[in-house]
Coordinates of C-alpha atoms in Angstrom, one line a residue:
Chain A
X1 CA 99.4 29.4 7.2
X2 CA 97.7 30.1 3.8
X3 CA 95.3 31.7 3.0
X4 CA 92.6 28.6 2.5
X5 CA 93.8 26.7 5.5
X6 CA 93.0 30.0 7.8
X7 CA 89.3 29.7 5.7
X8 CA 89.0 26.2 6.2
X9 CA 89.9 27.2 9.8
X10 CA 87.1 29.9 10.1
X11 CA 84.4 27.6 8.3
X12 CA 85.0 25.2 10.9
X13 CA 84.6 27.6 13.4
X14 CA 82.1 28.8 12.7
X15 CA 80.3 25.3 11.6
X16 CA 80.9 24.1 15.2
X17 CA 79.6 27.4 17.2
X18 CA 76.4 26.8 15.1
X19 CA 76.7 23.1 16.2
X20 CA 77.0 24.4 20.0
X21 CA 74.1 26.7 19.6
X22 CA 71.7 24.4 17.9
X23 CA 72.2 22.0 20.9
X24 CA 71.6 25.0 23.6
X25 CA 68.7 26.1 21.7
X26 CA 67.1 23.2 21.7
X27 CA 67.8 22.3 25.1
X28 CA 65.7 25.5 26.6
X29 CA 63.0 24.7 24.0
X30 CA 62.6 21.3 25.3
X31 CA 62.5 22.8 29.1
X32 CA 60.1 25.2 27.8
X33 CA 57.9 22.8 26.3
X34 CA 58.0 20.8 29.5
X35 CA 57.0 24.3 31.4
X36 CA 53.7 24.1 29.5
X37 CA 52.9 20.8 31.1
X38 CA 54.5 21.2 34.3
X39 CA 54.4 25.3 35.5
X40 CA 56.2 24.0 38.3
X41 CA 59.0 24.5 36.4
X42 CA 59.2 28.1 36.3
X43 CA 61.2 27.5 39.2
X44 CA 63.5 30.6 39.1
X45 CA 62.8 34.4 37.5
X46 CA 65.4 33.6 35.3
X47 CA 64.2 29.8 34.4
X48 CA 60.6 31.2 33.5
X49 CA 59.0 31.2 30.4
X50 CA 58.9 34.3 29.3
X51 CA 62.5 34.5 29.9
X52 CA 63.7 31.3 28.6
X53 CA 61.4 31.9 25.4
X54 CA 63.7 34.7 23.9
X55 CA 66.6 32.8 25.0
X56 CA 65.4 29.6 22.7
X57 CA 64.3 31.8 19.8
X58 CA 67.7 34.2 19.8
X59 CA 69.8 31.2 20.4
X60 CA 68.6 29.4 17.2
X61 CA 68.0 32.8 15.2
X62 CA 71.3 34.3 15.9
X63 CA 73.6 31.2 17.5
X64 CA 72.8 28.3 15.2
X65 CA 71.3 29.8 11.7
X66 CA 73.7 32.9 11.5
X67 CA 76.9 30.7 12.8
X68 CA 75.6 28.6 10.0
X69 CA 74.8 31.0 7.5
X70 CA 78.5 32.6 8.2
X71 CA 80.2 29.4 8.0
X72 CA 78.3 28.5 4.5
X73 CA 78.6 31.8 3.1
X74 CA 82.2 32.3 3.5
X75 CA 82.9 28.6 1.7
X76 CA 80.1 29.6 -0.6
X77 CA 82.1 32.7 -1.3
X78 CA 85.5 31.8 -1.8
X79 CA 84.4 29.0 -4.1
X80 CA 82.0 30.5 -6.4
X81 CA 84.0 34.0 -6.7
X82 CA 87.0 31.6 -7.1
X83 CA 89.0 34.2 -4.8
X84 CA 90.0 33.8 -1.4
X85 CA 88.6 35.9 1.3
X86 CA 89.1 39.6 1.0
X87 CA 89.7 40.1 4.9
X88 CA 90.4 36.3 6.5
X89 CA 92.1 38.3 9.6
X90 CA 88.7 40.1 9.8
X91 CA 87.0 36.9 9.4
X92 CA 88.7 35.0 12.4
X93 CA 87.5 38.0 14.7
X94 CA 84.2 37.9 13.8
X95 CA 83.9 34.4 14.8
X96 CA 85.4 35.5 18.5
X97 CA 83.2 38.3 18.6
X98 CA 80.1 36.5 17.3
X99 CA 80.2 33.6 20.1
X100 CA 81.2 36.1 22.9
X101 CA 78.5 38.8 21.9
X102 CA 76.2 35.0 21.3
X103 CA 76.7 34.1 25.0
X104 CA 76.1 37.8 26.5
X105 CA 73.2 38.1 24.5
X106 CA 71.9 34.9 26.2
X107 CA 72.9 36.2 29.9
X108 CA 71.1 39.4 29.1
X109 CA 68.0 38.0 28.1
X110 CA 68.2 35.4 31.3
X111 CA 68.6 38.2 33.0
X112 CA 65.1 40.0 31.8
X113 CA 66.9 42.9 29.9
X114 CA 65.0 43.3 26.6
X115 CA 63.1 46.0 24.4
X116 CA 60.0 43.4 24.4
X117 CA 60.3 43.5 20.5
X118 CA 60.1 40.0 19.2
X119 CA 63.3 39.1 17.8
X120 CA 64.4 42.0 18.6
X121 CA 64.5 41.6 22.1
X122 CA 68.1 41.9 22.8
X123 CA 69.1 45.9 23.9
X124 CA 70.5 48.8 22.6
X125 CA 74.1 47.8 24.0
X126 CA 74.0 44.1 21.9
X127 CA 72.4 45.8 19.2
X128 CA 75.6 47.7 18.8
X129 CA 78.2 45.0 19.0
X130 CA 75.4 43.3 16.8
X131 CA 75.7 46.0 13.8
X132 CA 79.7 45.9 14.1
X133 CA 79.6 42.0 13.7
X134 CA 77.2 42.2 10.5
X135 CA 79.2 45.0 9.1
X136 CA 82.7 43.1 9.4
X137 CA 80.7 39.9 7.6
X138 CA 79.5 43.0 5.2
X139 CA 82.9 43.8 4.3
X140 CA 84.1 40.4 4.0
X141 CA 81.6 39.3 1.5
X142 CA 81.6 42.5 -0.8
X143 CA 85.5 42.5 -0.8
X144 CA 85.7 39.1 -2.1
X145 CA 82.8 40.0 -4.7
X146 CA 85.0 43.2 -5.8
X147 CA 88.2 40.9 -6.1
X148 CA 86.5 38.1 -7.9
X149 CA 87.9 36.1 -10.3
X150 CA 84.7 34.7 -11.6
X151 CA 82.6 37.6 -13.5
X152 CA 79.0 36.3 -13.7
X153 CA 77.3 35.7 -10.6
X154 CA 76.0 32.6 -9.4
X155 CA 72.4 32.8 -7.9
X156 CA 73.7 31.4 -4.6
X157 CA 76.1 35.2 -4.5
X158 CA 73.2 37.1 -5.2
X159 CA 70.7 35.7 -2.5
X160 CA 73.7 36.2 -0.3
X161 CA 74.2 40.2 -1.2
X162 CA 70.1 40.3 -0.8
X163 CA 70.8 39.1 3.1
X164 CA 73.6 41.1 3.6
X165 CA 71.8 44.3 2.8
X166 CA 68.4 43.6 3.9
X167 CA 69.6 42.2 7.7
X168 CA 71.5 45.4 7.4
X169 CA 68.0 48.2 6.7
X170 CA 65.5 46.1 8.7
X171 CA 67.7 45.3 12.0
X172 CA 69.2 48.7 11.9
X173 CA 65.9 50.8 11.6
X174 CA 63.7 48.1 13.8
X175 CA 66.2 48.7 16.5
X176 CA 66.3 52.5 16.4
X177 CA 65.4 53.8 20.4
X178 CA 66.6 56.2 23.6
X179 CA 68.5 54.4 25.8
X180 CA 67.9 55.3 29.4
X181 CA 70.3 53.3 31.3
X182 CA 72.6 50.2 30.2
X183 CA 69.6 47.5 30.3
X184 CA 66.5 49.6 28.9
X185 CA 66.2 51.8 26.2
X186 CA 62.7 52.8 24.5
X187 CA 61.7 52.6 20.6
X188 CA 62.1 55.2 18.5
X189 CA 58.6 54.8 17.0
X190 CA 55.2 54.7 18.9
X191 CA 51.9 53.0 19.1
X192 CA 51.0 51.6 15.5
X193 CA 53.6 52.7 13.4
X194 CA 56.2 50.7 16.6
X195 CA 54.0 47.6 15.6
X196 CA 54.2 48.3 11.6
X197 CA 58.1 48.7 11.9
X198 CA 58.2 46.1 14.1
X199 CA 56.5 43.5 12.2
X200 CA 58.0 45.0 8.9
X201 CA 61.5 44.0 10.6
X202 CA 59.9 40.5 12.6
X203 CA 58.5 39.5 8.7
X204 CA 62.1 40.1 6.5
X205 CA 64.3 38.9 9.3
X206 CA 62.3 35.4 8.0
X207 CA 63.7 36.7 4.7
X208 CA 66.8 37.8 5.4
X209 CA 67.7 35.1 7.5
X210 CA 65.7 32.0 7.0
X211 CA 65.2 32.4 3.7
X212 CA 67.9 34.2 1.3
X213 CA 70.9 32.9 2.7
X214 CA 69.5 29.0 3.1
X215 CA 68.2 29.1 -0.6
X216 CA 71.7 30.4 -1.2
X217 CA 72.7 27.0 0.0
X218 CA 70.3 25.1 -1.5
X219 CA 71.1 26.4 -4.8
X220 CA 74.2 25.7 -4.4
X221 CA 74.7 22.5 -2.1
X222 CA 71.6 20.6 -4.1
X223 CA 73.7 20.6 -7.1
X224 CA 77.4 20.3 -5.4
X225 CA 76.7 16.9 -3.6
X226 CA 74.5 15.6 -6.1
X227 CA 76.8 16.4 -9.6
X228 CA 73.3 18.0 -11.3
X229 CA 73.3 21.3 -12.6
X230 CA 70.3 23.3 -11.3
X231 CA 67.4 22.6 -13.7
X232 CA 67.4 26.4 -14.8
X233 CA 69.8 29.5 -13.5
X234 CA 67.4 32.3 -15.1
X235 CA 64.3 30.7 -13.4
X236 CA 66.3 31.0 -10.0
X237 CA 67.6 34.7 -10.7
X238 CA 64.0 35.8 -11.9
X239 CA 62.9 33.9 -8.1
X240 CA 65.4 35.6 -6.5
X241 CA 64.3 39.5 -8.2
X242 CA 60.5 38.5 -7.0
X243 CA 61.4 37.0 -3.9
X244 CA 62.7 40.6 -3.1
X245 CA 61.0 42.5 -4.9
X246 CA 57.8 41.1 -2.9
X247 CA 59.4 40.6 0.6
X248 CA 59.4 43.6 1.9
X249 CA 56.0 44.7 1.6
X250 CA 54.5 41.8 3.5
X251 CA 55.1 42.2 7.2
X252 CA 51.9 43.6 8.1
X253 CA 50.0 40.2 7.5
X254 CA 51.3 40.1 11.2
X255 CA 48.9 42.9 12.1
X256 CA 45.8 41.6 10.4
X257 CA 42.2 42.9 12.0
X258 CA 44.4 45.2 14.2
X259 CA 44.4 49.0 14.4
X260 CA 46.9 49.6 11.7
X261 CA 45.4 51.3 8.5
X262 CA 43.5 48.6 6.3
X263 CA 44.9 49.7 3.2
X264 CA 48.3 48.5 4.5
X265 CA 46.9 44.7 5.7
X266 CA 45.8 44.6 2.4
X267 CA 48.9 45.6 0.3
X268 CA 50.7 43.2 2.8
X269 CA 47.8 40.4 2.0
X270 CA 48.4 40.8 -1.4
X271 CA 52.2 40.6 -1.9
X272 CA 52.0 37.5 0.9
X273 CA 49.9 35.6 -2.3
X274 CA 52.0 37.0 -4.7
X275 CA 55.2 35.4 -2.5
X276 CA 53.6 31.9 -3.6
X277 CA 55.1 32.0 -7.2
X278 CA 58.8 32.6 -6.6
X279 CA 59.0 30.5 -3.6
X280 CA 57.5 27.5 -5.4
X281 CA 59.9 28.6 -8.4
X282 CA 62.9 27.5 -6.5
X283 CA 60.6 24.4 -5.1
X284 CA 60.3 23.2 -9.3
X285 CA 63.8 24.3 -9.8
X286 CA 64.7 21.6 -7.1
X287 CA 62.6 19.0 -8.8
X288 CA 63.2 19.5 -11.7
X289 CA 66.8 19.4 -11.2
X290 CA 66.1 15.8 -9.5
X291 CA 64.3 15.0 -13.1
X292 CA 65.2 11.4 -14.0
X293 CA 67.9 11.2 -11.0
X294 CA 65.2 10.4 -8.7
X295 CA 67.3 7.0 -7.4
X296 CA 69.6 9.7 -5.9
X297 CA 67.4 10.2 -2.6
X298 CA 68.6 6.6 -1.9
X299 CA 72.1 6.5 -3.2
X300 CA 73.0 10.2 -2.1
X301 CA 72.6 10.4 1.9
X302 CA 72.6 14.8 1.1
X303 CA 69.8 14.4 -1.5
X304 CA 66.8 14.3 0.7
X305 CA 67.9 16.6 3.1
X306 CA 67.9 19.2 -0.1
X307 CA 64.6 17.6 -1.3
X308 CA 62.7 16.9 1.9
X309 CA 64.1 20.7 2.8
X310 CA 62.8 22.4 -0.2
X311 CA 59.9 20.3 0.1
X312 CA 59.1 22.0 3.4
X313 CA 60.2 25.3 2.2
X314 CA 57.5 24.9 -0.6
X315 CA 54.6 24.0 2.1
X316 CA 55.3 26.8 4.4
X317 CA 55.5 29.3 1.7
X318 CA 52.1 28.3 0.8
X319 CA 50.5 27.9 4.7
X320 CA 52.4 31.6 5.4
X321 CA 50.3 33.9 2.7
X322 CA 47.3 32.0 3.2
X323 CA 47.5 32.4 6.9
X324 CA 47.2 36.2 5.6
X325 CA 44.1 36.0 4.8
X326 CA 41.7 37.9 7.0
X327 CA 39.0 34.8 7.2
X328 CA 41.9 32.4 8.2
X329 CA 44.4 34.9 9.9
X330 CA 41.3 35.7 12.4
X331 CA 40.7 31.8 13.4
X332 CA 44.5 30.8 13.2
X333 CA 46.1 33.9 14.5
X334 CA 47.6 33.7 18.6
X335 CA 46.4 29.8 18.9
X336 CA 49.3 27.1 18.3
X337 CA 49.3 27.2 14.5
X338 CA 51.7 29.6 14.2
X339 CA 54.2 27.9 16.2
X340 CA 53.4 24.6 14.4
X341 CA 54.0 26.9 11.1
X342 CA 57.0 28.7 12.3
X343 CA 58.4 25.5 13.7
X344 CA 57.6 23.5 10.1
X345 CA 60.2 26.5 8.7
X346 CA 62.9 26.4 10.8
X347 CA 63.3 22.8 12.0
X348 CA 61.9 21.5 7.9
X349 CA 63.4 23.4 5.9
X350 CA 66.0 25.8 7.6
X351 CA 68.0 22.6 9.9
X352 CA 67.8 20.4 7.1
X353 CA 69.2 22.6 4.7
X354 CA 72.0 24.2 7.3
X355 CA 73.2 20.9 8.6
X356 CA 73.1 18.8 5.3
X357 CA 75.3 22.0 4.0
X358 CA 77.4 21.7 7.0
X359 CA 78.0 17.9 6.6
X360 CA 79.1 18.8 2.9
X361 CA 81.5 21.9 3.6
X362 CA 83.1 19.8 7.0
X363 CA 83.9 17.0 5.2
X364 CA 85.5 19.2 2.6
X365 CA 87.4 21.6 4.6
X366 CA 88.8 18.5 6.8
X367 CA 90.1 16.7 3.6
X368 CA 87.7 13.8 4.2
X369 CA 84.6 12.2 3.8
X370 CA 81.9 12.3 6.5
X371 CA 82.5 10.7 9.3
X372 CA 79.7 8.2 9.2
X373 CA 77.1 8.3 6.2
X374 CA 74.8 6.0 8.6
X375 CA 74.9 8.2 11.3
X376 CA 74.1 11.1 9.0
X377 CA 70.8 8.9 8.0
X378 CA 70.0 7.8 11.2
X379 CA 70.1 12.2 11.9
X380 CA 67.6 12.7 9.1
X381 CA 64.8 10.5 10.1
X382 CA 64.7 11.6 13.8
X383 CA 64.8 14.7 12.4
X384 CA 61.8 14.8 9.8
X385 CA 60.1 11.9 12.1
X386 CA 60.1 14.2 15.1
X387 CA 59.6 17.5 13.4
X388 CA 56.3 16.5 11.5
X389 CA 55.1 15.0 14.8
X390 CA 55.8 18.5 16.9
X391 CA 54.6 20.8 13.6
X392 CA 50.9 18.5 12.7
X393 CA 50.1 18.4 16.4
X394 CA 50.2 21.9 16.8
X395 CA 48.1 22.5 13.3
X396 CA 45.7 20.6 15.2
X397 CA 46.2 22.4 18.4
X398 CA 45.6 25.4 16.7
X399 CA 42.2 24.7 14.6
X400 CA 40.6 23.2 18.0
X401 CA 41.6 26.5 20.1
X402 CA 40.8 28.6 17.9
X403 CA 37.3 26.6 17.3
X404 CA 37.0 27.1 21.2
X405 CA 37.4 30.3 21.5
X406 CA 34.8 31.3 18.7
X407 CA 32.1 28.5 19.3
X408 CA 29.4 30.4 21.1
X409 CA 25.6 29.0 22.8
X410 CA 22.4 29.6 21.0
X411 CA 22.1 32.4 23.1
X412 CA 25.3 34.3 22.0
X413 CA 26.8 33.9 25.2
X414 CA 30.9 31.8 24.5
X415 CA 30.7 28.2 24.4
X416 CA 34.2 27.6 26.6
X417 CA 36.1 29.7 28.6
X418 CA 39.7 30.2 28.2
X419 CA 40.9 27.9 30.9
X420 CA 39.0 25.5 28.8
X421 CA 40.8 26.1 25.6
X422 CA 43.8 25.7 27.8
X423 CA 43.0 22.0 29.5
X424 CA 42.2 21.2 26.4
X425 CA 45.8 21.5 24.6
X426 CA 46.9 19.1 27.3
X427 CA 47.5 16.1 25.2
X428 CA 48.9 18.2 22.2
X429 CA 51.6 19.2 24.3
X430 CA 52.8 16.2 25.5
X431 CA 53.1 15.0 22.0
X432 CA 54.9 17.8 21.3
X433 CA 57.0 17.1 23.6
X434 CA 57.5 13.6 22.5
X435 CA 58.5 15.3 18.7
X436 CA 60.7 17.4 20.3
X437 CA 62.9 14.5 22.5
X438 CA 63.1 13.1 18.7
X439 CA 64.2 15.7 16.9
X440 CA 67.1 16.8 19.7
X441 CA 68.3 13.1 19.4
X442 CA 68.7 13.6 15.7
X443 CA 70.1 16.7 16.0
X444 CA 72.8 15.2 18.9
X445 CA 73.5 12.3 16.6
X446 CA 74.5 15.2 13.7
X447 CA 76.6 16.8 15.8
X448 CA 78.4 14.1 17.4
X449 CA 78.9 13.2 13.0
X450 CA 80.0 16.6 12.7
X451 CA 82.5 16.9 15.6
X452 CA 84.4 13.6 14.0
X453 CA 84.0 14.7 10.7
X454 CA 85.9 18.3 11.8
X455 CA 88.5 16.5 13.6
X456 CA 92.2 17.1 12.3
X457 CA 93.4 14.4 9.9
X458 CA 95.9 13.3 11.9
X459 CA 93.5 12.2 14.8
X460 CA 91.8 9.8 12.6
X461 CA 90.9 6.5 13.7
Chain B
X1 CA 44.5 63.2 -8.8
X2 CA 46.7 64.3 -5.9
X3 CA 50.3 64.8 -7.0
X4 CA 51.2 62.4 -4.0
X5 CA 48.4 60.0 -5.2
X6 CA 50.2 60.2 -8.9
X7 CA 53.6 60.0 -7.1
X8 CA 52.6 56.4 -5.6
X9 CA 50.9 55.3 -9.6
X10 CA 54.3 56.5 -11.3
X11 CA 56.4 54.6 -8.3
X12 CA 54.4 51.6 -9.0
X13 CA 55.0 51.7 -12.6
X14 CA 58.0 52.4 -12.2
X15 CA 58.9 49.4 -10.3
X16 CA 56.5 47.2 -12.1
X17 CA 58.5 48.1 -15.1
X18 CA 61.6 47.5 -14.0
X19 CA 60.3 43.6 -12.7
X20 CA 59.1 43.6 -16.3
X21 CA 62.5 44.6 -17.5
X22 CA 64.7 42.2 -15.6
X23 CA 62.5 39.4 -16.8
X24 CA 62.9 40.3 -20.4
X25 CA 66.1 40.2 -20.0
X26 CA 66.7 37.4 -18.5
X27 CA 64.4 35.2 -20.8
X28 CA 65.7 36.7 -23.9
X29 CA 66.4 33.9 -26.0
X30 CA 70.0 35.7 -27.4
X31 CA 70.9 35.4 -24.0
X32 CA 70.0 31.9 -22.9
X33 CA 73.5 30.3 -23.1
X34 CA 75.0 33.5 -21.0
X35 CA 72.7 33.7 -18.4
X36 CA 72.6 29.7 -17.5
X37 CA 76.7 29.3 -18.2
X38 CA 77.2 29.8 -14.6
X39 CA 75.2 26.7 -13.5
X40 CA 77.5 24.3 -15.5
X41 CA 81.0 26.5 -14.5
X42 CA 80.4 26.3 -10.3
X43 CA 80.1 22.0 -11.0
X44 CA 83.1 22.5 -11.7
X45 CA 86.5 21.3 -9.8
X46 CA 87.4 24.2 -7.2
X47 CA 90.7 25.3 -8.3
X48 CA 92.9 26.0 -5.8
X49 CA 92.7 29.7 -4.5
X50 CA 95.5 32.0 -5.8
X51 CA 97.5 31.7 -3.0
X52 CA 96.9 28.7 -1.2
X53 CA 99.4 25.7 -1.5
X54 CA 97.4 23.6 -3.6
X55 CA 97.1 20.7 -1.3
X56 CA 93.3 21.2 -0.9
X57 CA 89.9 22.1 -1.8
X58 CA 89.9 19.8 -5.1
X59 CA 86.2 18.8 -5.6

């Protein structure tokens, strides 16, 4: 086997774990979004919802966006370097190791173990086998970068080195604690400086992983299916030194109006604003890019997954910092907003970008062309349909509780009480639900087009 | 001013110059064919990998 057919292999792999993992994800978010209508369904200690809630965000944080990211990164990687992987053997155990330390990490967290650190609940065991995984994709990706044949650097490489090191710092140092037996372990840090390293690790992980690596993709994807040249490489590179040059001083917007120093919510408040202008760089980049190709979202079934993805990148990166602000952050903050905003990130512009990538590197590494470009449209508009009706109900959602629980009588006394605010998100819910059956029909339709896209050649129909 | 207070101003300007300096750089005119080459050369047909057979990765 050469070297590029044991790639192709690995890419595949790793394409398809994602695949797997989106689909389980989603699955528990669906049964936990029932659970908020129907408590009855807590039925068992390990079906209940604060159990089930860290299994849904680890699955799709670790399962589907890192299988993706690995799967992107190391055809990313190999093509832009123009050298074959530094350590393919290396690369093939990763992929074993990921999905086996994937699927314990789920048991654990079914099984209540966690540090009750939000996405970082898995324990100090995992965390290990989580390091070793990160530093074998670590040495993968610098060794090809030392061995490369191509000298500059695309923008797409660096945003990859920027996730490799930063997933490195913030997971390693969030995740620092004295274990006390094999299931519990405590934090290193205490009281507000836990909750400032907490939220300085919850705030980059978005970087590190929902952001670096899937513009990395985007910058390169946008123009690989569509035959365009980015609109301008030295406006992406001076994004790309902003982007984390600004990052990592904005997790404490998570902590605004809360004991930690004010100086600190500040600084984070005003880097979260400052965040605007080299996220929307790479939005103009996209467009501009489009300039006068416009008939492409038609003719190109990729196009508007890239354009409709950086589209939503470009709206949450303006709701996030403003969502800092102390005003806002106190109205918004704990009500449904924040999962409508979260959700508006990761099932916009992080699932559009990941699977229209996917559908592009599949096709390529199987010798073929997708499976069924129909199918793959049919994907998309389940996809954006049921996504904008689960992320605008919850705006809503949000605005009204958090009008609730401020409105007060003429006499100072609350206006509703918080079984109130409850009832009343009722009907949001079940809508939510209703976006959500949508968008996992989209998302089964991509990966049934994936599956016979990956197949070997020789089982063609 | 405490020397930890003029610590924190000189690591600020510090790093504000550096920001400074990488977008000089970048956006130096002498250098505008250099720094956008790279957009153009990864449209580009893969070539096959060093040692593969050849018999893929073509577009």
């Amino acid at each position: 086997m050469t070297n590029g057919q044991r790639s192709d292999a690995i890419v595949r792999g790793f394409a398809l774990s994602s695949v797997f993992w989106l689909l389980v994800g989603l699955l528990v978010g669906l049964w936990l979004a029932a659970e908020m209508i129907f408590p009855a369904l807590n039925l068992a200690p390990w079906l209940a919802f604060g159990r089930l809630r860290v299994v849904h965000t680890n699955g799709l944080t670790f399962g589907f966006t890192l299988a993706g990211i690995f799967a992107c990164s190391f055809y990313m990687l190999e093509k832009l370097t123009r050298t074959p992987l530094a350590f393919p053997g290396l690369a093939k155990t990763q992929l074993w190791l990921f999905n086996i330390a994937i699927a314990l990490g789920a048991l654990s967290l079914f099984a209540g173990w966690t540090t009750s650190k939000e996405y970082a609940e898995l324990e100090w065991p995992l965390d290990i086998v989580v390091v070793v995984l990160w530093v074998m994709f670590a040495v993968n990706v610098m060794g090809t970068l030392v061995k490369r044949r191509e000298k500059q650097m695309y923008v797409s490489l660096w945003f990859l080195v920027a996730c490799v090191v930063t997933v490195a710092v913030v997971y390693i140092l969030n995740n620092l604690a004295i274990p006390v037996s094999l299931a519990k372990s405590y934090s290193a840090y205490a009281g507000v400086n836990d909750a400032n390293v907490q939220w300085w690790f919850g705030h980059n992980a978005v970087a590190s992983v929902f952001t670096f690596p899937i513009l990395a993709m985007f910058y390169y994807f946008l123009p690989k299916s569509t035959g365009l040249p980015i609109y301008s490489h030295r406006l992406s590179i001076i994004a790309f030194w902003s982007l984390v040059f600004g990052y990592l001083w904005t997790g404490a917007h998570h902590l605004m109006l809360t004991p930690v120093p004010e100086w600190i919510q500040t600084v984070a408040l005003a880097f979260s604003l400052f965040l605007i202008a080299p996220s929307w760089a790479s939005v103009v980049n996209g467009y501009y890019t489009m300039n006068g190709n416009w008939d492409m979202m038609k003719s190109n079934y990729l196009t508007k997954f890239f354009i409709l993805g950086i589209t939503f990148y470009g709206l949450q990166t303006i709701q996030g910092p403003t969502q800092a602000i102390r005003a806002l952050s106190g109205h918004l903050h704990y009500t449904e907003y924040i999962p409508g905003h979260v959700h508006m990130g990761t099932m916009g512009w992080v699932t559009m970008i990941i699977t229209a990538s996917m559908y592009f590197t599949t096709a390529k590494v199987s010798g073929r062309e997708v499976h069924s470009v129909k199918l793959a449209n049919i994907h998309f508009w389940l996809i954006l349909v049921g996504q904008l009706l689960f992320t605008v109900t919850l705006w809503i959602a949000g605005i009204v509780q958090g009008a609730m629980w401020k409105a007060v009588n003429p006499d100072g006394s609350l206006m509703y009480t918080f079984l109130d605010s409850v009832a009343a998100m009722y009907p949001y819910w079940t809508v939510r639900i209703f976006g959500g059956l949508l968008y996992f029909a989209g998302i089964s339709v991509f990966a049934y087009n994936l599956y016979m896209t990956s197949r070997p050649k020789t089982q063609a129909v | 001013m405490t020397p930890r207070a003029l610590a924190y101003l000189f690591f600020t300007l510090l790093l504000a110059g550096v920001f400074a300096g990488i977008i000089a750089y970048y956006f130096s005119r002498k250098r505008y064919e250099r720094v956008e080459a790279p957009k153009h050369r990864m449209l580009a047909d893969d070539d096959p990998l060093p040692d593969s057979t050849g018999s893929r990765r073509e577009g």
